[in-house]
Amino acid sequence: MVPFSILDLSPVAEGSTVRQSLESSARMAQKAEEFGYKRFWLAEHHGMPGIASAATAVVIGHVGAATKRIRIGSGGIMLPNHSPLVIAEQFGTLEALFPGRIDLGLGRAPGTDMRTAQALRRNLEAGANSFPNDVVELQQLLGTPVENQAILAVPGNGSHIPIWLLGSSLYSAQLAAMLGLPYAFASHFAPDMLLDAIAIYRNRFRPSAVLDKPYVIVGVMGAMAATDEEARYHFTSAQQQFVNLRRNVRGPFPRPVTDMESFWSPMEKMNVEHTLRYAVVGSPKTADAKLTEFLGETQADEVIISMPIHDIEARLRSVELFAGLGNFMRAAA
């Protein structure tokens, strides 16, 4: 019985606006809640014309106001870009607005190019190197204040918001195990170290006050439709986006195309298909088989699905189709 969740980047689709993309995120969260998904997370990215979730805490508040029960949060906040106190205050505010529904997923990467990262006005090297200490500091700021504690997060202190560590390498797996925190691996775009990271996390896990045994979320890209052909068509938007990223071409989230062969080179095709090898793309029958195989391989506790589909109606239909897979069960928050 594996819960499903959704990771959203508020894609700014070609031909649409940022406002429309944020409205689409709210609609997607409502659909996810309707069909019993466990969480709806948003990711922090900066300087990308095709992504509208840079002010992640603000967008979480937006989808929170549009929903009633589903857990909402970050997948994730890139902690080197921020002081722990600022994040404690932001998420403490969200917890006050949406009590019992907030998750705080943390990543170590900047979530952007180096120039934009520098413009965020943090010492990038120090931020990455101090990540473990910043996580612990954030835990303390969100925990019960101790006597004569000099710095208080208001709102935030005493909220005990669940913290998740996110990663695409072995580093965060080791840290999550050491701190006894739940762990989410970004296998939707970084598949190579997935199994090693999960093994390290489970083998080295130390029970903590917040978690008594390992808990693993794995990520997949997903596009479901009535037929394999239609799903593959919608997924060409994501494939183009990954090619554009490698070409350093910045633009809105592209419309799907009927012919990818004329768009990418053989080397680009090989690289993108390797990167997206865990993607679940197809009809319900095809998707069911792919997910069954993936979960058999990972033994994950939860799957979080990113659905990079240009057309919002097709995206909402994909949310509904994933929820209908017979071999899995979503548990509403």
mmCIF file of C-alpha atoms in Angstrom:
data_model
loop_
_atom_site.group_PDB
_atom_site.id
_atom_site.type_symbol
_atom_site.label_atom_id
_atom_site.label_comp_id
_atom_site.label_asym_id
_atom_site.label_seq_id
_atom_site.Cartn_x
_atom_site.Cartn_y
_atom_site.Cartn_z
ATOM 1 C CA MET A 1 0.000 0.000 0.000
ATOM 2 C CA VAL A 2 2.046 2.904 -1.308
ATOM 3 C CA PRO A 3 0.785 6.494 -1.001
ATOM 4 C CA PHE A 4 1.074 8.786 -4.007
ATOM 5 C CA SER A 5 2.029 12.460 -3.762
ATOM 6 C CA ILE A 6 2.648 15.237 -6.291
ATOM 7 C CA LEU A 7 5.647 17.487 -6.897
ATOM 8 C CA ASP A 8 4.754 20.658 -8.787
ATOM 9 C CA LEU A 9 6.993 23.400 -10.216
ATOM 10 C CA SER A 10 4.148 25.696 -11.319
ATOM 11 C CA PRO A 11 5.241 25.378 -14.952
ATOM 12 C CA VAL A 12 4.806 28.546 -17.009
ATOM 13 C CA ALA A 13 3.507 26.936 -20.177
ATOM 14 C CA GLU A 14 4.364 28.442 -23.533
ATOM 15 C CA GLY A 15 1.512 30.783 -24.453
ATOM 16 C CA SER A 16 0.396 31.343 -20.827
ATOM 17 C CA THR A 17 1.301 33.675 -17.950
ATOM 18 C CA VAL A 18 2.737 33.318 -14.453
ATOM 19 C CA ARG A 19 -0.702 34.069 -13.030
ATOM 20 C CA GLN A 20 -2.230 31.255 -15.071
ATOM 21 C CA SER A 21 0.509 28.846 -13.972
ATOM 22 C CA LEU A 22 -0.170 29.625 -10.309
ATOM 23 C CA GLU A 23 -3.901 29.168 -10.872
ATOM 24 C CA SER A 24 -3.124 25.818 -12.499
ATOM 25 C CA SER A 25 -1.091 24.760 -9.450
ATOM 26 C CA ALA A 26 -4.074 25.495 -7.224
ATOM 27 C CA ARG A 27 -6.348 23.469 -9.507
ATOM 28 C CA MET A 28 -3.867 20.607 -9.524
ATOM 29 C CA ALA A 29 -3.690 20.623 -5.716
ATOM 30 C CA GLN A 30 -7.481 20.528 -5.529
ATOM 31 C CA LYS A 31 -7.569 17.587 -7.921
ATOM 32 C CA ALA A 32 -4.885 15.801 -5.901
ATOM 33 C CA GLU A 33 -6.897 16.317 -2.731
ATOM 34 C CA GLU A 34 -10.070 15.081 -4.428
ATOM 35 C CA PHE A 35 -8.381 11.852 -5.502
ATOM 36 C CA GLY A 36 -6.633 11.067 -2.220
ATOM 37 C CA TYR A 37 -2.999 11.990 -2.828
ATOM 38 C CA LYS A 38 -1.053 12.389 0.396
ATOM 39 C CA ARG A 39 1.027 15.521 -0.285
ATOM 40 C CA PHE A 40 1.388 18.373 -2.728
ATOM 41 C CA TRP A 41 4.909 19.786 -2.731
ATOM 42 C CA LEU A 42 6.404 22.721 -4.602
ATOM 43 C CA ALA A 43 10.046 23.196 -5.550
ATOM 44 C CA GLU A 44 12.312 26.242 -5.306
ATOM 45 C CA HIS A 45 13.945 27.266 -8.592
ATOM 46 C CA HIS A 46 15.215 30.692 -9.598
ATOM 47 C CA GLY A 47 15.790 32.538 -12.858
ATOM 48 C CA MET A 48 13.885 30.018 -14.978
ATOM 49 C CA PRO A 49 11.198 31.477 -17.276
ATOM 50 C CA GLY A 50 9.382 28.133 -17.322
ATOM 51 C CA ILE A 51 9.000 27.810 -13.531
ATOM 52 C CA ALA A 52 6.889 30.074 -11.284
ATOM 53 C CA SER A 53 7.577 28.560 -7.838
ATOM 54 C CA ALA A 54 10.646 30.649 -6.895
ATOM 55 C CA ALA A 55 8.852 32.226 -3.909
ATOM 56 C CA THR A 56 8.032 28.745 -2.684
ATOM 57 C CA ALA A 57 6.487 29.601 0.681
ATOM 58 C CA VAL A 58 4.139 32.097 -0.994
ATOM 59 C CA VAL A 59 2.970 29.514 -3.535
ATOM 60 C CA ILE A 60 2.465 26.943 -0.761
ATOM 61 C CA GLY A 61 0.170 29.468 0.928
ATOM 62 C CA HIS A 62 -1.678 29.901 -2.358
ATOM 63 C CA VAL A 63 -2.365 26.168 -2.800
ATOM 64 C CA GLY A 64 -3.097 25.831 0.912
ATOM 65 C CA ALA A 65 -5.881 28.406 0.624
ATOM 66 C CA ALA A 66 -7.339 26.431 -2.291
ATOM 67 C CA THR A 67 -7.418 23.101 -0.410
ATOM 68 C CA LYS A 68 -8.641 21.745 2.911
ATOM 69 C CA ARG A 69 -6.947 18.471 3.862
ATOM 70 C CA ILE A 70 -3.984 17.485 1.704
ATOM 71 C CA ARG A 71 -0.510 18.020 3.161
ATOM 72 C CA ILE A 72 1.347 20.866 1.459
ATOM 73 C CA GLY A 73 4.998 21.799 1.553
ATOM 74 C CA SER A 74 8.349 22.171 -0.155
ATOM 75 C CA GLY A 75 10.149 19.669 -2.286
ATOM 76 C CA GLY A 76 12.240 21.507 -1.529
ATOM 77 C CA ILE A 77 13.527 24.718 -0.049
ATOM 78 C CA MET A 78 17.182 25.156 -1.048
ATOM 79 C CA LEU A 79 18.549 25.963 2.384
ATOM 80 C CA PRO A 80 21.931 27.441 1.282
ATOM 81 C CA ASN A 81 19.924 30.295 -0.265
ATOM 82 C CA HIS A 82 18.401 31.314 3.075
ATOM 83 C CA SER A 83 19.056 31.768 6.753
ATOM 84 C CA PRO A 84 17.400 29.087 8.889
ATOM 85 C CA LEU A 85 15.577 31.792 10.844
ATOM 86 C CA VAL A 86 13.849 33.166 7.741
ATOM 87 C CA ILE A 87 12.667 29.682 6.741
ATOM 88 C CA ALA A 88 11.500 28.957 10.296
ATOM 89 C CA GLU A 89 9.429 32.142 10.261
ATOM 90 C CA GLN A 90 7.983 31.478 6.807
ATOM 91 C CA PHE A 91 7.003 27.896 7.526
ATOM 92 C CA GLY A 92 5.900 28.742 11.051
ATOM 93 C CA THR A 93 3.501 31.204 9.448
ATOM 94 C CA LEU A 94 2.266 28.545 7.027
ATOM 95 C CA GLU A 95 1.743 26.113 9.908
ATOM 96 C CA ALA A 96 -0.311 28.743 11.749
ATOM 97 C CA LEU A 97 -2.464 29.230 8.644
ATOM 98 C CA PHE A 98 -2.774 25.533 7.763
ATOM 99 C CA PRO A 99 -2.232 23.625 11.020
ATOM 100 C CA GLY A 100 -1.116 20.023 10.749
ATOM 101 C CA ARG A 101 -0.663 20.180 6.974
ATOM 102 C CA ILE A 102 2.841 21.609 6.417
ATOM 103 C CA ASP A 103 5.968 19.699 5.347
ATOM 104 C CA LEU A 104 9.406 21.280 5.061
ATOM 105 C CA GLY A 105 11.611 19.493 2.545
ATOM 106 C CA LEU A 106 15.197 20.778 2.389
ATOM 107 C CA GLY A 107 17.799 20.572 -0.351
ATOM 108 C CA ARG A 108 21.462 21.553 -0.531
ATOM 109 C CA ALA A 109 21.718 22.740 -4.156
ATOM 110 C CA PRO A 110 21.107 26.394 -5.114
ATOM 111 C CA GLY A 111 18.306 25.521 -7.533
ATOM 112 C CA THR A 112 19.606 27.852 -10.218
ATOM 113 C CA ASP A 113 22.682 28.973 -12.147
ATOM 114 C CA MET A 114 25.664 30.359 -10.257
ATOM 115 C CA ARG A 115 25.101 34.016 -11.182
ATOM 116 C CA THR A 116 21.522 33.930 -9.974
ATOM 117 C CA ALA A 117 22.605 32.044 -6.881
ATOM 118 C CA GLN A 118 25.120 34.768 -6.131
ATOM 119 C CA ALA A 119 22.369 37.363 -6.539
ATOM 120 C CA LEU A 120 20.459 35.635 -3.746
ATOM 121 C CA ARG A 121 23.148 37.183 -1.494
ATOM 122 C CA ARG A 122 24.412 34.162 0.323
ATOM 123 C CA ASN A 123 27.961 32.868 0.598
ATOM 124 C CA LEU A 124 27.352 29.822 -1.574
ATOM 125 C CA GLU A 125 30.341 27.781 -0.460
ATOM 126 C CA ALA A 126 29.719 28.475 3.207
ATOM 127 C CA GLY A 127 26.004 27.761 2.732
ATOM 128 C CA ALA A 128 26.601 24.337 1.229
ATOM 129 C CA ASN A 129 29.295 23.433 3.756
ATOM 130 C CA SER A 130 27.164 24.531 6.699
ATOM 131 C CA PHE A 131 24.092 22.615 5.509
ATOM 132 C CA PRO A 132 24.141 20.021 8.350
ATOM 133 C CA ASN A 133 24.463 22.744 10.990
ATOM 134 C CA ASP A 134 21.739 24.805 9.316
ATOM 135 C CA VAL A 135 19.380 21.814 9.358
ATOM 136 C CA VAL A 136 19.992 21.287 13.072
ATOM 137 C CA GLU A 137 19.536 25.015 13.729
ATOM 138 C CA LEU A 138 16.251 24.944 11.836
ATOM 139 C CA GLN A 139 15.083 21.959 13.896
ATOM 140 C CA GLN A 140 15.833 23.920 17.061
ATOM 141 C CA LEU A 141 14.038 27.030 15.811
ATOM 142 C CA LEU A 142 10.922 24.984 15.033
ATOM 143 C CA GLY A 143 11.118 23.011 18.265
ATOM 144 C CA THR A 144 10.154 23.842 21.838
ATOM 145 C CA PRO A 145 12.177 26.847 23.063
ATOM 146 C CA VAL A 146 14.606 26.195 25.889
ATOM 147 C CA GLU A 147 15.060 28.477 28.873
ATOM 148 C CA ASN A 148 16.809 31.768 27.987
ATOM 149 C CA GLN A 149 16.918 30.899 24.281
ATOM 150 C CA ALA A 150 18.326 34.009 22.630
ATOM 151 C CA ILE A 151 16.767 33.687 19.170
ATOM 152 C CA LEU A 152 13.131 32.806 18.628
ATOM 153 C CA ALA A 153 11.317 32.165 15.365
ATOM 154 C CA VAL A 154 7.959 33.938 15.681
ATOM 155 C CA PRO A 155 5.916 32.350 14.197
ATOM 156 C CA GLY A 156 7.702 29.019 14.121
ATOM 157 C CA ASN A 157 8.895 28.057 17.581
ATOM 158 C CA GLY A 158 6.985 25.149 19.032
ATOM 159 C CA SER A 159 5.464 24.240 15.647
ATOM 160 C CA HIS A 160 7.499 21.009 15.231
ATOM 161 C CA ILE A 161 6.973 21.080 11.459
ATOM 162 C CA PRO A 162 8.168 17.802 9.892
ATOM 163 C CA ILE A 163 11.536 18.244 8.177
ATOM 164 C CA TRP A 164 12.497 16.074 5.204
ATOM 165 C CA LEU A 165 15.917 15.846 3.609
ATOM 166 C CA LEU A 166 15.992 15.759 -0.183
ATOM 167 C CA GLY A 167 18.880 14.597 -2.297
ATOM 168 C CA SER A 168 20.182 13.396 -5.629
ATOM 169 C CA SER A 169 23.461 11.943 -4.317
ATOM 170 C CA LEU A 170 24.723 10.036 -1.301
ATOM 171 C CA TYR A 171 25.354 13.107 0.868
ATOM 172 C CA SER A 172 21.802 13.786 2.033
ATOM 173 C CA ALA A 173 21.155 10.062 2.467
ATOM 174 C CA GLN A 174 23.939 9.893 5.032
ATOM 175 C CA LEU A 175 22.797 13.076 6.777
ATOM 176 C CA ALA A 176 19.139 11.986 6.895
ATOM 177 C CA ALA A 177 20.213 8.653 8.376
ATOM 178 C CA MET A 178 22.394 10.329 10.997
ATOM 179 C CA LEU A 179 19.660 12.793 12.039
ATOM 180 C CA GLY A 180 16.854 10.228 11.886
ATOM 181 C CA LEU A 181 14.829 12.212 9.351
ATOM 182 C CA PRO A 182 12.620 11.053 6.469
ATOM 183 C CA TYR A 183 14.347 11.079 3.094
ATOM 184 C CA ALA A 184 13.247 11.835 -0.470
ATOM 185 C CA PHE A 185 15.444 10.992 -3.451
ATOM 186 C CA ALA A 186 15.189 12.982 -6.693
ATOM 187 C CA SER A 187 15.130 9.952 -8.968
ATOM 188 C CA HIS A 188 12.806 11.827 -11.325
ATOM 189 C CA PHE A 189 15.846 13.662 -12.721
ATOM 190 C CA ALA A 190 18.901 12.038 -11.061
ATOM 191 C CA PRO A 191 18.506 8.259 -11.259
ATOM 192 C CA ASP A 192 22.107 7.060 -11.051
ATOM 193 C CA MET A 193 22.632 6.895 -7.283
ATOM 194 C CA LEU A 194 19.076 6.013 -6.294
ATOM 195 C CA LEU A 195 19.589 2.452 -5.064
ATOM 196 C CA ASP A 196 22.913 3.194 -3.353
ATOM 197 C CA ALA A 197 21.438 6.210 -1.578
ATOM 198 C CA ILE A 198 18.418 4.256 -0.348
ATOM 199 C CA ALA A 199 20.659 1.437 0.903
ATOM 200 C CA ILE A 200 22.940 3.833 2.774
ATOM 201 C CA TYR A 201 19.987 5.631 4.325
ATOM 202 C CA ARG A 202 18.307 2.435 5.506
ATOM 203 C CA ASN A 203 21.488 0.752 6.734
ATOM 204 C CA ARG A 204 22.763 3.744 8.679
ATOM 205 C CA PHE A 205 19.460 5.092 9.967
ATOM 206 C CA ARG A 206 19.402 6.139 13.625
ATOM 207 C CA PRO A 207 15.967 6.389 15.256
ATOM 208 C CA SER A 208 15.164 9.891 16.452
ATOM 209 C CA ALA A 209 12.483 11.769 18.353
ATOM 210 C CA VAL A 210 10.647 12.327 15.068
ATOM 211 C CA LEU A 211 11.082 8.990 13.305
ATOM 212 C CA ASP A 212 11.640 5.463 14.622
ATOM 213 C CA LYS A 213 12.424 3.743 11.303
ATOM 214 C CA PRO A 214 13.509 4.813 7.796
ATOM 215 C CA TYR A 215 10.956 6.393 5.486
ATOM 216 C CA VAL A 216 11.805 6.820 1.800
ATOM 217 C CA ILE A 217 10.045 8.798 -0.903
ATOM 218 C CA VAL A 218 11.155 8.265 -4.496
ATOM 219 C CA GLY A 219 10.403 10.651 -7.343
ATOM 220 C CA VAL A 220 9.222 9.904 -10.865
ATOM 221 C CA MET A 221 8.242 12.004 -13.839
ATOM 222 C CA GLY A 222 4.806 11.007 -15.003
ATOM 223 C CA ALA A 223 2.433 11.506 -17.904
ATOM 224 C CA MET A 224 -0.653 9.343 -18.184
ATOM 225 C CA ALA A 225 -3.320 9.445 -20.867
ATOM 226 C CA ALA A 226 -5.857 7.119 -22.442
ATOM 227 C CA THR A 227 -3.239 5.709 -24.808
ATOM 228 C CA ASP A 228 0.529 5.270 -24.811
ATOM 229 C CA GLU A 229 0.776 7.455 -27.916
ATOM 230 C CA GLU A 230 -1.060 10.376 -26.310
ATOM 231 C CA ALA A 231 0.985 10.139 -23.113
ATOM 232 C CA ARG A 232 4.257 10.079 -25.065
ATOM 233 C CA TYR A 233 3.084 13.141 -26.997
ATOM 234 C CA HIS A 234 2.446 15.106 -23.788
ATOM 235 C CA PHE A 235 5.800 13.999 -22.369
ATOM 236 C CA THR A 236 7.705 15.595 -25.260
ATOM 237 C CA SER A 237 7.328 18.905 -23.403
ATOM 238 C CA ALA A 238 9.494 17.571 -20.570
ATOM 239 C CA GLN A 239 11.975 16.060 -23.022
ATOM 240 C CA GLN A 240 12.337 19.397 -24.809
ATOM 241 C CA GLN A 241 12.791 21.177 -21.493
ATOM 242 C CA PHE A 242 15.674 18.898 -20.514
ATOM 243 C CA VAL A 243 17.351 19.392 -23.885
ATOM 244 C CA ASN A 244 16.932 23.165 -23.574
ATOM 245 C CA LEU A 245 18.443 23.063 -20.102
ATOM 246 C CA ARG A 246 21.553 21.396 -21.464
ATOM 247 C CA ARG A 247 21.689 23.884 -24.351
ATOM 248 C CA ASN A 248 21.338 26.767 -21.852
ATOM 249 C CA VAL A 249 18.201 27.888 -23.667
ATOM 250 C CA ARG A 250 15.848 29.604 -21.230
ATOM 251 C CA GLY A 251 12.207 29.869 -22.099
ATOM 252 C CA PRO A 252 8.677 28.902 -21.049
ATOM 253 C CA PHE A 253 7.624 25.290 -20.692
ATOM 254 C CA PRO A 254 7.350 24.141 -24.323
ATOM 255 C CA ARG A 255 4.327 22.857 -26.171
ATOM 256 C CA PRO A 256 4.433 19.147 -27.052
ATOM 257 C CA VAL A 257 5.582 18.086 -30.496
ATOM 258 C CA THR A 258 4.777 15.116 -32.698
ATOM 259 C CA ASP A 259 8.403 14.523 -33.698
ATOM 260 C CA MET A 260 11.255 14.637 -31.189
ATOM 261 C CA GLU A 261 13.760 13.165 -33.639
ATOM 262 C CA SER A 262 13.974 16.444 -35.516
ATOM 263 C CA PHE A 263 14.450 18.356 -32.246
ATOM 264 C CA TRP A 264 17.274 16.542 -30.472
ATOM 265 C CA SER A 265 20.570 15.081 -31.564
ATOM 266 C CA PRO A 266 21.325 11.394 -30.987
ATOM 267 C CA MET A 267 23.582 12.299 -28.052
ATOM 268 C CA GLU A 268 20.940 14.581 -26.519
ATOM 269 C CA LYS A 269 18.347 11.843 -26.903
ATOM 270 C CA MET A 270 20.595 9.316 -25.178
ATOM 271 C CA ASN A 271 21.325 11.701 -22.291
ATOM 272 C CA VAL A 272 17.707 12.704 -21.738
ATOM 273 C CA GLU A 273 16.392 9.161 -21.924
ATOM 274 C CA HIS A 274 19.033 8.110 -19.396
ATOM 275 C CA THR A 275 18.118 10.979 -17.066
ATOM 276 C CA LEU A 276 14.390 10.201 -17.344
ATOM 277 C CA ARG A 277 14.667 6.429 -17.346
ATOM 278 C CA TYR A 278 12.339 6.051 -14.359
ATOM 279 C CA ALA A 279 9.633 8.182 -16.001
ATOM 280 C CA VAL A 280 6.164 6.623 -16.006
ATOM 281 C CA VAL A 281 4.639 7.515 -19.354
ATOM 282 C CA GLY A 282 1.715 5.755 -20.970
ATOM 283 C CA SER A 283 -1.769 4.363 -20.624
ATOM 284 C CA PRO A 284 -2.985 3.008 -17.266
ATOM 285 C CA LYS A 285 -1.830 -0.517 -18.190
ATOM 286 C CA THR A 286 1.655 0.659 -19.175
ATOM 287 C CA ALA A 287 2.002 2.950 -16.156
ATOM 288 C CA ASP A 288 0.856 0.249 -13.745
ATOM 289 C CA ALA A 289 3.530 -2.147 -15.010
ATOM 290 C CA LYS A 290 6.254 0.508 -14.870
ATOM 291 C CA LEU A 291 5.398 1.594 -11.322
ATOM 292 C CA THR A 292 5.110 -1.986 -10.102
ATOM 293 C CA GLU A 293 8.607 -2.699 -11.400
ATOM 294 C CA PHE A 294 10.004 0.536 -9.924
ATOM 295 C CA LEU A 295 8.543 -0.077 -6.476
ATOM 296 C CA GLY A 296 9.712 -3.667 -6.536
ATOM 297 C CA GLU A 297 13.218 -2.376 -7.153
ATOM 298 C CA THR A 298 13.194 0.398 -4.545
ATOM 299 C CA GLN A 299 10.734 -0.874 -1.902
ATOM 300 C CA ALA A 300 9.900 2.793 -1.367
ATOM 301 C CA ASP A 301 7.396 3.911 1.256
ATOM 302 C CA GLU A 302 5.892 6.597 -0.985
ATOM 303 C CA VAL A 303 6.049 7.857 -4.578
ATOM 304 C CA ILE A 304 6.025 11.541 -5.471
ATOM 305 C CA ILE A 305 5.091 12.238 -9.078
ATOM 306 C CA SER A 306 6.028 15.282 -11.138
ATOM 307 C CA MET A 307 3.661 15.698 -14.098
ATOM 308 C CA PRO A 308 5.300 18.043 -16.616
ATOM 309 C CA ILE A 309 2.374 18.335 -19.030
ATOM 310 C CA HIS A 310 1.834 21.551 -20.995
ATOM 311 C CA ASP A 311 -1.961 21.539 -21.166
ATOM 312 C CA ILE A 312 -3.560 21.914 -17.738
ATOM 313 C CA GLU A 313 -6.618 19.835 -18.639
ATOM 314 C CA ALA A 314 -4.378 16.962 -19.764
ATOM 315 C CA ARG A 315 -2.339 17.410 -16.572
ATOM 316 C CA LEU A 316 -5.454 17.157 -14.415
ATOM 317 C CA ARG A 317 -6.532 14.076 -16.334
ATOM 318 C CA SER A 318 -3.127 12.536 -15.638
ATOM 319 C CA VAL A 319 -3.603 13.218 -11.900
ATOM 320 C CA GLU A 320 -6.909 11.377 -12.057
ATOM 321 C CA LEU A 321 -5.498 8.434 -14.023
ATOM 322 C CA PHE A 322 -2.568 7.910 -11.656
ATOM 323 C CA ALA A 323 -5.030 7.862 -8.758
ATOM 324 C CA GLY A 324 -6.963 5.114 -10.495
ATOM 325 C CA LEU A 325 -4.130 2.605 -10.699
ATOM 326 C CA GLY A 326 -5.396 -0.582 -9.103
ATOM 327 C CA ASN A 327 -2.200 -1.833 -7.423
ATOM 328 C CA PHE A 328 -1.619 1.263 -5.319
ATOM 329 C CA MET A 329 -3.488 3.101 -2.619
ATOM 330 C CA ARG A 330 -3.300 6.767 -1.747
ATOM 331 C CA ALA A 331 -3.927 7.808 1.858
ATOM 332 C CA ALA A 332 -5.452 11.255 2.211
ATOM 333 C CA ALA A 333 -3.937 13.420 4.936
#
